[in-house]
Coordinates of N, CA and C in Angstrom, one line a residue:
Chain A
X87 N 30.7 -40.0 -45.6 CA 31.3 -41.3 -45.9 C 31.3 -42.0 -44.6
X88 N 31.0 -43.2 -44.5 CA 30.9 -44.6 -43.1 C 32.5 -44.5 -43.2
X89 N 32.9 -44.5 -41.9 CA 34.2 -44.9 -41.5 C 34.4 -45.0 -39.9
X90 N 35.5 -45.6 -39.8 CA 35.3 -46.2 -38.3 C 37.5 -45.8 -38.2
X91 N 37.1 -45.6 -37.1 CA 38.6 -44.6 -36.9 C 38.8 -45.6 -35.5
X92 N 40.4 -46.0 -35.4 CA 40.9 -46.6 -34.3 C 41.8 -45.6 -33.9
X93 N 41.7 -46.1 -32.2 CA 42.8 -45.2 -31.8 C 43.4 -45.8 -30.3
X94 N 44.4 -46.0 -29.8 CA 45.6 -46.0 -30.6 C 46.2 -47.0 -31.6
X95 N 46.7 -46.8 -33.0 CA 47.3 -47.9 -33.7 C 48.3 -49.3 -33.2
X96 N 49.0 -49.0 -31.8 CA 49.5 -50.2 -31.5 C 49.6 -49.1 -30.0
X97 N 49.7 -50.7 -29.2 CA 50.0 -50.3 -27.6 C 50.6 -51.1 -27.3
X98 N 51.7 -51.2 -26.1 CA 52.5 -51.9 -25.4 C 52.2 -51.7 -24.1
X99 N 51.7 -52.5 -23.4 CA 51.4 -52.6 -21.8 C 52.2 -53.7 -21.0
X100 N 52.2 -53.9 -19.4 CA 53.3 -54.9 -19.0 C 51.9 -55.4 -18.4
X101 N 52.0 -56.7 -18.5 CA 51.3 -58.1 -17.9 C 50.2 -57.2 -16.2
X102 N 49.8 -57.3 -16.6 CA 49.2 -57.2 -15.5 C 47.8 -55.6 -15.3
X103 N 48.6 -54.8 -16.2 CA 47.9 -53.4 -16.3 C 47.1 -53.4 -16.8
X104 N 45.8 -52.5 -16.8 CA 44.6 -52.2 -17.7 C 45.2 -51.0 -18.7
X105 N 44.6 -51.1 -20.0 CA 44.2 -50.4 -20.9 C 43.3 -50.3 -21.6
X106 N 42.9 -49.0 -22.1 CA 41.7 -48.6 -23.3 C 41.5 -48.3 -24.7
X107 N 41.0 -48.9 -25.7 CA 41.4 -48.7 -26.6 C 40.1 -47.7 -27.0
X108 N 40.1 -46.6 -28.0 CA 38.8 -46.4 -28.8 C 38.6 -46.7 -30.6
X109 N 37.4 -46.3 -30.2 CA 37.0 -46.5 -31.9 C 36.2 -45.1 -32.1
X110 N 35.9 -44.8 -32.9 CA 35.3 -43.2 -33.5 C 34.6 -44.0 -34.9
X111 N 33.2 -43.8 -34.6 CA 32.4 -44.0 -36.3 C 31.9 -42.7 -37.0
X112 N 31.3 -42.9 -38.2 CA 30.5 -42.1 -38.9 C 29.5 -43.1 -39.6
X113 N 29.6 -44.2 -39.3 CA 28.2 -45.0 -39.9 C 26.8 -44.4 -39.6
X114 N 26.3 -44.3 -40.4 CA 24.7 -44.1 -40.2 C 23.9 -44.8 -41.6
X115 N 22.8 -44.8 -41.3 CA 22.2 -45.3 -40.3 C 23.0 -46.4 -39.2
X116 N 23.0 -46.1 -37.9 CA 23.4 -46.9 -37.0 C 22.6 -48.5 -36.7
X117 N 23.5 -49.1 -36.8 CA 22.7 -50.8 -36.2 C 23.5 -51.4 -34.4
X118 N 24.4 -51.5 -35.1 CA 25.4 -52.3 -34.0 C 26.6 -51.9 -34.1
X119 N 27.6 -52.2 -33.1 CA 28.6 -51.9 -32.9 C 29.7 -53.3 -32.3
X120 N 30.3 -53.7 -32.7 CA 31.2 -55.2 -32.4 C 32.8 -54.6 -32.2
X121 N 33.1 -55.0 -31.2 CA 34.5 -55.7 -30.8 C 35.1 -56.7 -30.9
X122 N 36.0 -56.8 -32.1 CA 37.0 -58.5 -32.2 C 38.0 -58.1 -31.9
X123 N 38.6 -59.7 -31.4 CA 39.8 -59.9 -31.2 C 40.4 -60.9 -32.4
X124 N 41.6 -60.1 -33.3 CA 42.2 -61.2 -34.1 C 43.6 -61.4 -33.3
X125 N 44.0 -62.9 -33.0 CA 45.5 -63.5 -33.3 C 45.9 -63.6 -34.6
X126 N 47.3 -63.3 -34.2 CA 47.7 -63.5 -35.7 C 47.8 -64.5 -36.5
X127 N 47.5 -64.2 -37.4 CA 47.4 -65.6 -38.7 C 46.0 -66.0 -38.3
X128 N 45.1 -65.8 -37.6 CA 43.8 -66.3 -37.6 C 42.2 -65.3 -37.5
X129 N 41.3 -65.8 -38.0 CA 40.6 -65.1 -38.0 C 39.7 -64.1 -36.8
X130 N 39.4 -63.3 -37.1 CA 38.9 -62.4 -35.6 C 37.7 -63.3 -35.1
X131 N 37.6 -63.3 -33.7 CA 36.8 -63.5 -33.0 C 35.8 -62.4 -31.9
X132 N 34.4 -62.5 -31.6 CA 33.5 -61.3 -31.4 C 33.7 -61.7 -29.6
X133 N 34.3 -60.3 -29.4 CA 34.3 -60.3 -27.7 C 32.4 -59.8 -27.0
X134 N 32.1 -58.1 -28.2 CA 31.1 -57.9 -27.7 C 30.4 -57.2 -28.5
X135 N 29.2 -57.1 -28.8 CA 28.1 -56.4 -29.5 C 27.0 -55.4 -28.4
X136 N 27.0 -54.2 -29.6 CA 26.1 -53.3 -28.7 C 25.2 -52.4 -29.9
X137 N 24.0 -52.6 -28.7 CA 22.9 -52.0 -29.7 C 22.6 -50.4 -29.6
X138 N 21.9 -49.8 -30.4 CA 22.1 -48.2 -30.0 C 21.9 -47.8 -28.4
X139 N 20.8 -48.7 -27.7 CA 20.3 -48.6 -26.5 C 21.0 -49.2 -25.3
X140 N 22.3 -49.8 -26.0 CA 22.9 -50.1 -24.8 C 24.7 -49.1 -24.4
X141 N 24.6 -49.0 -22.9 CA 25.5 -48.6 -22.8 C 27.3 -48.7 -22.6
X142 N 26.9 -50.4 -22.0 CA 28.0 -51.2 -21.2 C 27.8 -52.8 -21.4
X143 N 28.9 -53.0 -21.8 CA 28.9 -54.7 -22.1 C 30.1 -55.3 -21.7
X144 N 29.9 -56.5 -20.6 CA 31.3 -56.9 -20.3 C 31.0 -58.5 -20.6
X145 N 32.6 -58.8 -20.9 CA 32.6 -59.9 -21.3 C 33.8 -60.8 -20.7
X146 N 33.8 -61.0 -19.0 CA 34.5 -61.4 -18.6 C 35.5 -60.2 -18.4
X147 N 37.5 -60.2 -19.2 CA 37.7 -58.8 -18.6 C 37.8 -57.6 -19.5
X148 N 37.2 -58.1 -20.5 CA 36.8 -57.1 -21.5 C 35.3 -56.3 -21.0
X149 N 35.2 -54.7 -21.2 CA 34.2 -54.0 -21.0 C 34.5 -53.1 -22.3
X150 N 32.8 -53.0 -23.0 CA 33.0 -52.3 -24.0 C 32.1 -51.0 -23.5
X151 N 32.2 -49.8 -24.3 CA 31.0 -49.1 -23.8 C 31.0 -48.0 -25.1
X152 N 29.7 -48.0 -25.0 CA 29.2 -46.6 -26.4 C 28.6 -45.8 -25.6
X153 N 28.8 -44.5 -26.8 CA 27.9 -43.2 -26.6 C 27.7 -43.3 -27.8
X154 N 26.2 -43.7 -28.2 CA 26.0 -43.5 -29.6 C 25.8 -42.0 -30.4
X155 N 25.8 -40.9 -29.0 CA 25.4 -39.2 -29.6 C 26.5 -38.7 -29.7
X156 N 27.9 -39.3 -29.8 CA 29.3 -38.9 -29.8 C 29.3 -39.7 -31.2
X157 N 28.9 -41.1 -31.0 CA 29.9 -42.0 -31.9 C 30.9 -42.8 -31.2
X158 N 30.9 -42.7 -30.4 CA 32.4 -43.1 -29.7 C 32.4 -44.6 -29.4
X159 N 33.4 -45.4 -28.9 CA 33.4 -46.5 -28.1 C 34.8 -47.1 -27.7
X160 N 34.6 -47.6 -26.5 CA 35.6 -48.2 -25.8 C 35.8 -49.3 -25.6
X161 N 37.0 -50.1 -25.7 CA 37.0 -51.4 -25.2 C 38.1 -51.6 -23.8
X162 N 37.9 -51.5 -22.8 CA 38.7 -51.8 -21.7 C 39.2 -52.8 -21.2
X163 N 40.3 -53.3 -21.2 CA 40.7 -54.7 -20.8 C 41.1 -54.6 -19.3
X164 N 41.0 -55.2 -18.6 CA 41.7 -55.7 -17.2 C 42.6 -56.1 -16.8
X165 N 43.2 -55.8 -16.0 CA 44.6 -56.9 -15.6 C 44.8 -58.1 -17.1
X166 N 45.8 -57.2 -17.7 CA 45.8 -57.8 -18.9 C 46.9 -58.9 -18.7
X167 N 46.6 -60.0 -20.1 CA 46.9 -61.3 -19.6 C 48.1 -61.3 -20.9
X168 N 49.1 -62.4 -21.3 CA 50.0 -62.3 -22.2 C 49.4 -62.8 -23.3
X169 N 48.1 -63.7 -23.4 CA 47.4 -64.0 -24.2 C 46.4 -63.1 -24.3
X170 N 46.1 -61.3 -23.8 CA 45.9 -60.6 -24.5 C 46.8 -60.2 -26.1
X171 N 47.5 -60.3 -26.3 CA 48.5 -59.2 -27.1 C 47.8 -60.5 -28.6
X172 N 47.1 -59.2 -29.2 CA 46.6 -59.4 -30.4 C 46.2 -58.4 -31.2
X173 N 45.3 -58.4 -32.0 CA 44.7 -56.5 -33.0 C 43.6 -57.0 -32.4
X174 N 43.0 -55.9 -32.0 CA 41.1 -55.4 -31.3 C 40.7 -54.7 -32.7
X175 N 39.8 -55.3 -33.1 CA 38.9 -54.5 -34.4 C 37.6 -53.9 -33.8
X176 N 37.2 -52.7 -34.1 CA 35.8 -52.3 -34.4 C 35.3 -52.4 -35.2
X177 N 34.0 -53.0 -35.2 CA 33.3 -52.7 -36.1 C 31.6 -52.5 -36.1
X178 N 31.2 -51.4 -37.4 CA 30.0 -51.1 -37.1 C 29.4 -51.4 -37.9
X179 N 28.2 -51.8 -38.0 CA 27.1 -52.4 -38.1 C 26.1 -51.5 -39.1
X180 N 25.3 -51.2 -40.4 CA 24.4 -50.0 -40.4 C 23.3 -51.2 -41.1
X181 N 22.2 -50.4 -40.5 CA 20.6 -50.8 -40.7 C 20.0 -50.2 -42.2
X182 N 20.7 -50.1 -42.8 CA 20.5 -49.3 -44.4 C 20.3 -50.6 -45.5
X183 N 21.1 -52.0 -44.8 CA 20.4 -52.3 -45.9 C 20.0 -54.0 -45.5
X184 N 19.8 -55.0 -46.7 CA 19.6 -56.3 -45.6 C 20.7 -56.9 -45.8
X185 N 22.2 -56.4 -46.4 CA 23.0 -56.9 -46.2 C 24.2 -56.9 -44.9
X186 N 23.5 -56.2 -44.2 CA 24.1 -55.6 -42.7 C 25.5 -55.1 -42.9
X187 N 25.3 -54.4 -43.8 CA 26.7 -54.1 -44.1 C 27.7 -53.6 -42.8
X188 N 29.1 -54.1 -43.2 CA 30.1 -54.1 -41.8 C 31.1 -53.4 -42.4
X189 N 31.5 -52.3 -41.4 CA 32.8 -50.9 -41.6 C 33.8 -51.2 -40.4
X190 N 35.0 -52.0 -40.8 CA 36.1 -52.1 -40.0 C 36.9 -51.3 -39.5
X191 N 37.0 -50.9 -38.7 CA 38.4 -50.2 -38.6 C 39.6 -51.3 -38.7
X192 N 41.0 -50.3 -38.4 CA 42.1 -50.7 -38.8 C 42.6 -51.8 -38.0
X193 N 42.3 -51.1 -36.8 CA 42.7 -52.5 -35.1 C 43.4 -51.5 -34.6
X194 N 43.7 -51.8 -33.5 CA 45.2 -51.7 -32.7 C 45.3 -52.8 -32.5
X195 N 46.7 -52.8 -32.4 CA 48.0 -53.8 -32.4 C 47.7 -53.8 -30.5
X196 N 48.1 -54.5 -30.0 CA 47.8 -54.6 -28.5 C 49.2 -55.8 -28.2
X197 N 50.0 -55.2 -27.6 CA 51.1 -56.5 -26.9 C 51.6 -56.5 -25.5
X198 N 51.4 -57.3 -25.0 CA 51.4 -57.2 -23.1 C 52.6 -57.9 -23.1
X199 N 53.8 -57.3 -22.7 CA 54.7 -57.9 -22.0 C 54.7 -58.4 -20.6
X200 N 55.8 -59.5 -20.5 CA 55.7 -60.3 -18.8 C 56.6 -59.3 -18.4
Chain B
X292 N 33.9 -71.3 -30.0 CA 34.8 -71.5 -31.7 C 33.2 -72.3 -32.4
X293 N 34.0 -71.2 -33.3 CA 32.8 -71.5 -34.5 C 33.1 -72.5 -35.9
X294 N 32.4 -73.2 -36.1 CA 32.5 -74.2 -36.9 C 32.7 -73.8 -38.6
X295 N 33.7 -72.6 -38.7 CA 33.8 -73.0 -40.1 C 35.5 -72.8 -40.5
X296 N 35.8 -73.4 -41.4 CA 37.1 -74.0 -41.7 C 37.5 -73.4 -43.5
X297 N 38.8 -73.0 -43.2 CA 39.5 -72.8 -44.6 C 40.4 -73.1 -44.7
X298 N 40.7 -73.8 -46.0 CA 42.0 -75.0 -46.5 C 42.4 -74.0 -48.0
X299 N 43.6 -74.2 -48.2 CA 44.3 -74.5 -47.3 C 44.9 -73.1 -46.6
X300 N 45.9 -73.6 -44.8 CA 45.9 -72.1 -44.4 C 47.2 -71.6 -44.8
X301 N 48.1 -71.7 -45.5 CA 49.3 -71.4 -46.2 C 49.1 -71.7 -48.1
X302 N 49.2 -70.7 -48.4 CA 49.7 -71.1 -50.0 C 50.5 -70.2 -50.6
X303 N 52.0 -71.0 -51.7 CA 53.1 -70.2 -52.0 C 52.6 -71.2 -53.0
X304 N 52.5 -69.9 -54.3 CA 52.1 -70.3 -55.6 C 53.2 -69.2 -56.7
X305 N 53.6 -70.1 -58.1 CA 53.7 -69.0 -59.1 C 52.7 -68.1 -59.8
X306 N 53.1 -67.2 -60.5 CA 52.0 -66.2 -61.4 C 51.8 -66.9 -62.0
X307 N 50.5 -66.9 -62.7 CA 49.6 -67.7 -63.8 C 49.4 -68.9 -63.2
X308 N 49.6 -69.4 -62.4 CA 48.4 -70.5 -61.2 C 46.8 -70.4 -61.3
X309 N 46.2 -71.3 -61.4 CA 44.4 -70.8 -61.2 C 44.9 -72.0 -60.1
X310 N 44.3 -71.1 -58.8 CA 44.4 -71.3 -57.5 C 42.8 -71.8 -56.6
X311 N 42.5 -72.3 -55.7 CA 40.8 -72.4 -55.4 C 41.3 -72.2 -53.8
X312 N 40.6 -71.1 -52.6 CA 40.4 -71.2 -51.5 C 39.2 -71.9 -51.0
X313 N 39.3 -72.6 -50.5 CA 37.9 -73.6 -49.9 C 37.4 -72.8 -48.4
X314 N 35.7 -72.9 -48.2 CA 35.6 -72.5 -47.0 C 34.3 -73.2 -47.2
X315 N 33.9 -73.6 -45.5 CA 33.2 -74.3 -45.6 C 32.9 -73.7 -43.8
X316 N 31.0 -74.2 -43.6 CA 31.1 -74.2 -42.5 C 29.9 -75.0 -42.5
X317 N 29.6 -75.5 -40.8 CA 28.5 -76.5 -40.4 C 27.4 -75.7 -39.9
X318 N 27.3 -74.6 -39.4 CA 26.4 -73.7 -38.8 C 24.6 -73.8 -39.7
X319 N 24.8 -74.0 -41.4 CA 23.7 -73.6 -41.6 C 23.2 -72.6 -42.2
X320 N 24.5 -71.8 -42.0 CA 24.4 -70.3 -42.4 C 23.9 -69.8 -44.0
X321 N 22.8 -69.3 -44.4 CA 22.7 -68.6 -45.3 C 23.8 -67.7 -46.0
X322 N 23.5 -66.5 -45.5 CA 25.2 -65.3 -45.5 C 26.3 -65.8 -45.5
X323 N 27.2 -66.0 -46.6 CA 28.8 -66.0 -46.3 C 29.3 -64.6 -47.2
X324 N 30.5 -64.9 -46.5 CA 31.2 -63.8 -47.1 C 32.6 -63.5 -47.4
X325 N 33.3 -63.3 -48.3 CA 34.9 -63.4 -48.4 C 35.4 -62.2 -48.2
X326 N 36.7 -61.8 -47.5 CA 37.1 -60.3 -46.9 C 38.9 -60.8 -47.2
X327 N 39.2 -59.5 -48.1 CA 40.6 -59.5 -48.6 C 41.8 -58.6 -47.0
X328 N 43.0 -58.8 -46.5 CA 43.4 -58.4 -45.6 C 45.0 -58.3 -45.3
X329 N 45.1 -57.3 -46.2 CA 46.5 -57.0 -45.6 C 47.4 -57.0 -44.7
X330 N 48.5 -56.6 -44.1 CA 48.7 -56.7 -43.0 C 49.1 -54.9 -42.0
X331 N 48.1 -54.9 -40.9 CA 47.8 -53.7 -40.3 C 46.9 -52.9 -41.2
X332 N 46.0 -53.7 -41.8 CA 45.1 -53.0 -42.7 C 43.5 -53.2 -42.2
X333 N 42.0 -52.8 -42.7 CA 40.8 -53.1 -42.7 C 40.4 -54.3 -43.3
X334 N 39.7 -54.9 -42.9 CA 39.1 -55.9 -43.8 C 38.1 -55.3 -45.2
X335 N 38.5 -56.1 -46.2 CA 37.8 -55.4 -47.3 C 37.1 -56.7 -48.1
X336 N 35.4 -55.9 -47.9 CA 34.6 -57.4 -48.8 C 35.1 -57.2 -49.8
X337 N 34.9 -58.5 -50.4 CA 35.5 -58.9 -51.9 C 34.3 -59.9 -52.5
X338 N 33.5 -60.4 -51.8 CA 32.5 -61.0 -52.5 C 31.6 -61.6 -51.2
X339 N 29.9 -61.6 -51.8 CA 29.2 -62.1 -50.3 C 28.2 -63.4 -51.3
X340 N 27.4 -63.7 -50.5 CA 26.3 -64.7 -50.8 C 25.4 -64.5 -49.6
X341 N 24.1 -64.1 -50.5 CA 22.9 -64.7 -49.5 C 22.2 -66.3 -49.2
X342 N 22.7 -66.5 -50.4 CA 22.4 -68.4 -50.1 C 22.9 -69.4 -51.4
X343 N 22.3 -70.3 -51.8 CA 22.6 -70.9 -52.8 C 22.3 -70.3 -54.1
X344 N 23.0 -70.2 -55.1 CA 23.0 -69.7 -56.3 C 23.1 -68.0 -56.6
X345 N 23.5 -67.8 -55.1 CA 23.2 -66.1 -55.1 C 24.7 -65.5 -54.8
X346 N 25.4 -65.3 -55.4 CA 26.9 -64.5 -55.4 C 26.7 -63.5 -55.6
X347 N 27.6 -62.0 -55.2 CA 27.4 -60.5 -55.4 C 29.0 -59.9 -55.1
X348 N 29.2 -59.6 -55.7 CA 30.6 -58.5 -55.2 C 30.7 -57.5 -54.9
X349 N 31.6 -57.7 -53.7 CA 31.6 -57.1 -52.6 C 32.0 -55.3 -53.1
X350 N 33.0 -54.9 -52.0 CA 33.2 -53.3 -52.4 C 34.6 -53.3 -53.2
X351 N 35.4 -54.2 -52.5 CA 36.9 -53.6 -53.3 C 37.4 -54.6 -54.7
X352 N 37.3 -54.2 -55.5 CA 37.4 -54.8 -56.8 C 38.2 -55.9 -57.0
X353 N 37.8 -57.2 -56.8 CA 38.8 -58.3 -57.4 C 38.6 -59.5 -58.6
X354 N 39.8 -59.6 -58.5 CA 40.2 -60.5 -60.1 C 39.3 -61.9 -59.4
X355 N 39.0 -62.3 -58.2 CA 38.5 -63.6 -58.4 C 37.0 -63.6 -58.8
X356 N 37.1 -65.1 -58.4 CA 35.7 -65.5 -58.7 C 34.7 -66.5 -57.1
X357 N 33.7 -66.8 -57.6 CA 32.9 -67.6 -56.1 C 31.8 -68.0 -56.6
X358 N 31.4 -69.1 -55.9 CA 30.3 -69.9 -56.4 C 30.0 -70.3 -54.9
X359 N 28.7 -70.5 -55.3 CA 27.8 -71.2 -53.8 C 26.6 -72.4 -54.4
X360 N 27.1 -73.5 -54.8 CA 26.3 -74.5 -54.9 C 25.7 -75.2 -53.6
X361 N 25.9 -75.1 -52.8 CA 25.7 -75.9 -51.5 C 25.8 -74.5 -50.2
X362 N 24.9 -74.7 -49.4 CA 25.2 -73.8 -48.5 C 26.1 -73.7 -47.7
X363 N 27.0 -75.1 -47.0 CA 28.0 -75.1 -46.4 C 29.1 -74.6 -47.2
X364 N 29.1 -74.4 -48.4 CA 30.4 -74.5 -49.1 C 30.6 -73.4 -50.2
X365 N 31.7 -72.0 -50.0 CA 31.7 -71.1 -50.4 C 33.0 -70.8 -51.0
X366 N 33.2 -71.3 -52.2 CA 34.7 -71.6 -52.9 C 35.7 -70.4 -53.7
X367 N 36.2 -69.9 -53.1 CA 36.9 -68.5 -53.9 C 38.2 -69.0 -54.6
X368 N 37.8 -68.9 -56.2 CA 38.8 -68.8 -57.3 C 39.4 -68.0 -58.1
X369 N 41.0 -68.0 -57.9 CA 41.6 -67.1 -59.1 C 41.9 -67.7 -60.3
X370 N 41.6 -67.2 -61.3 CA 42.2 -68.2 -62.6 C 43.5 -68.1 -63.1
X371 N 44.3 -66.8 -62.6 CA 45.6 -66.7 -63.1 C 46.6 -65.7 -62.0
X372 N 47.3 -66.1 -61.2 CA 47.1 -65.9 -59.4 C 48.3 -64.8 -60.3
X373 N 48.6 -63.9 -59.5 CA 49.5 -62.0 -59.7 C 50.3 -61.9 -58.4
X374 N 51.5 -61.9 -58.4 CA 51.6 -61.1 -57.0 C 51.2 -60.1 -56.7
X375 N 50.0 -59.3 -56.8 CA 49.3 -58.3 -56.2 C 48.0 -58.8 -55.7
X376 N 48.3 -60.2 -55.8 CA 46.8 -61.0 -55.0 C 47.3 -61.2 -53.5
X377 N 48.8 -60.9 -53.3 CA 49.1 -61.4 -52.0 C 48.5 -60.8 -51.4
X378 N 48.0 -61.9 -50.1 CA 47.2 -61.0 -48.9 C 46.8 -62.4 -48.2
X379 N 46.0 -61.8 -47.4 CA 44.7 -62.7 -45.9 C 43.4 -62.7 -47.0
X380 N 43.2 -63.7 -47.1 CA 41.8 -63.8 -47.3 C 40.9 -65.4 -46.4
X381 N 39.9 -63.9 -46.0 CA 39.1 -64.4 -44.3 C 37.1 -64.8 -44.5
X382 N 37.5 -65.9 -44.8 CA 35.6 -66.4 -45.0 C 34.8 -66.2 -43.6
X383 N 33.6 -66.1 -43.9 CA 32.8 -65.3 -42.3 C 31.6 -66.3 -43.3
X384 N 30.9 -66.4 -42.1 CA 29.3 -66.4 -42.5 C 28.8 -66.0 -41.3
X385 N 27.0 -65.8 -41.4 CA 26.1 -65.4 -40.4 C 24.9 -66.0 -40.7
X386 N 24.6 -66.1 -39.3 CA 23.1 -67.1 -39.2 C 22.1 -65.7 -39.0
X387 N 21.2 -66.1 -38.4 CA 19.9 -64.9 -38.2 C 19.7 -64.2 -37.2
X388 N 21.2 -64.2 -36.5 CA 21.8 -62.8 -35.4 C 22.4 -62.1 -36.3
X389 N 23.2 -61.0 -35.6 CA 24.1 -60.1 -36.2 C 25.2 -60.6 -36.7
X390 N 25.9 -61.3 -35.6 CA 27.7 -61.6 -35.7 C 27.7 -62.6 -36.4
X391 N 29.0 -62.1 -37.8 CA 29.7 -62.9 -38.3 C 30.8 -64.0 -38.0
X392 N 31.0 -65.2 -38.0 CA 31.8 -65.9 -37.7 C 33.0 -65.9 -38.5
X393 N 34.3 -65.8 -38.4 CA 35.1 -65.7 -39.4 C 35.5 -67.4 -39.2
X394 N 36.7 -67.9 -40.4 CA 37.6 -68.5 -40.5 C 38.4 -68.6 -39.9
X395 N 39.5 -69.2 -39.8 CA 40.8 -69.2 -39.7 C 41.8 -68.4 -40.8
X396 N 41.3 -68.5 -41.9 CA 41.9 -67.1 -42.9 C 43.1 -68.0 -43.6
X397 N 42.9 -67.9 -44.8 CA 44.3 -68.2 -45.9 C 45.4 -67.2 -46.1
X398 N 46.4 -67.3 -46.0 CA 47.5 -66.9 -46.1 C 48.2 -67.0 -47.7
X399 N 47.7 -66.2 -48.3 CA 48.5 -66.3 -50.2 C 49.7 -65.5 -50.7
X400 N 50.9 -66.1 -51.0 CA 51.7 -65.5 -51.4 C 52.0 -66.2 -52.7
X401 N 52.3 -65.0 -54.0 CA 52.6 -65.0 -55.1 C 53.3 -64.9 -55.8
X402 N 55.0 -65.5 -56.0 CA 55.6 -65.1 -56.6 C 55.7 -64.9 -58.1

C-alpha cells in the first residue's frame, strides 16, 4: 500500500533555532517527492521538488534531502523565522500512471515561538 | 503566488442547501483537481479533470458533483449540503511540470 508517514506530528521551536522534520514513503513506482508549506486557512504552497537522482535541494532556508534506497526525506529549516510556524506536507509523486498521482502525508504542525 | 482563486473562502450553510464552490485559475492549466481536508488530516482527492468535458472521481467517496466546461473554471457542487460535508475543500491545478498549484481553500460548515 502507497503511504507517506510524517514525523514529528507537531514541533515547537524558539525563533531563531533549526529543526528537522521527516517524511517515510512506500510509493512506488517512484516519480517525485515535494515539500509544502500550508498556513492556516490557506492553501499549501511548494517549497521543493526532488527527482529519484537528486539528493539535496535548497530553497533559501529550507534544505530538503532524499535517500530514495531508504525512502526517507528531510526537510531542514534554518534559523527559523515566526512566519515559519505552519503544517510542512510531504508529498510523493508515483510514475504508474498519467494521472501523477499524489500520496500526502499528514504534516507536522511546526510553531516557532519569539 | 499562483493565479488560481476560490470563492467563496467561508461558508455557514443549513442541511438540504445545494451549495456551488467556484475555482477558477489563469495559468491554462489542463489538470485540475478538488482535495477534501480536515483538520490535522491528509489531503483526500475527491474529483480531478484532465481538461474540458473530462471529470473523474477521485479516491475518497463523495456526495458532490463537478463540471469543467471551460478550462479556467472547475465548479464543485453539493445538491443537498449534510454536516458530514464539513471540511477544507482545496482546488489545485497543473500545467506540464509536476507541481500542483493549490487555492486558497474553502472553508464549509454545516449545520
Amino acid at each position: 500500500k502507497n503511504q507517506v508517514e510524517q514525523s514529528p506530528q507537531s514541533l515547537i521551536i524558539l525563533e531563531g533555532k533549526n529543526c528537522t522534520l521527516q517524511c517515510n514513503y512506500t510509493v512506488s513506482p517512484f516519480s517525485n517527492l515535494r515539500w509544502y508549506k500550508q498556513d492556516t486557512g490557506r492553501g499549501p504552497v511548494s517549497l521543493t521538488i526532488m527527482t529519484f537522482s537528486e539528493n539535496t535541494k535548497s530553497n533559501g532556508r529550507y534544505t530538503a534531502t532524499l535517500d530514495a534506497d531508504t525512502k526517507q526525506s528531510s526537510l531542514h529549516i534554518t534559523a527559523s523565522q515566526l512566519s515559519d510556524s505552519a503544517s510542512y506536507i510531504c508529498v510523493v509523486s508515483d510514475r504508474g500512471s498519467t494521472l501523477g498521482r499524489l500520496y500526502f502525508g499528514r504534516g507536522t504542525q511546526l510553531t516557532v515561538w519569539p | 503566488e499562483a493565479d488560481i482563486y476560490q470563492t467563496p473562502r467561508y461558508l455557514v450553510i443549513g442541511t438540504g442547501k445545494k451549495i456551488t464552490l467556484e475555482c477558477s485559475q489563469t495559468m491554462g492549466h489542463d489538470k485540475m483537481y478538488w482535495y477534501q481536508q480536515d483538520p490535522g488530516m491528509e489531503l483526500h482527492l475527491i474529483h480531478y479533470s484532465y481538461g474540458v468535458n473530462s471529470t473523474e472521481k477521485g479516491d475518497l467517496s463523495s456526495e458532490s458533483t463537478v463540471s469543467r466546461i471551460r478550462t479556467e473554471h472547475f465548479p464543485l457542487t453539493l445538491e443537498s449540503a449534510r454536516p458530514s460535508h464539513t471540511s477544507q475543500y482545496l482546488c489545485a491545478s497543473r500545467g506540464a511540470e509536476e507541481t500542483q498549484y493549490f487555492g486558497p481553500g474553502t472553508r464549509l460548515l454545516v449545520l
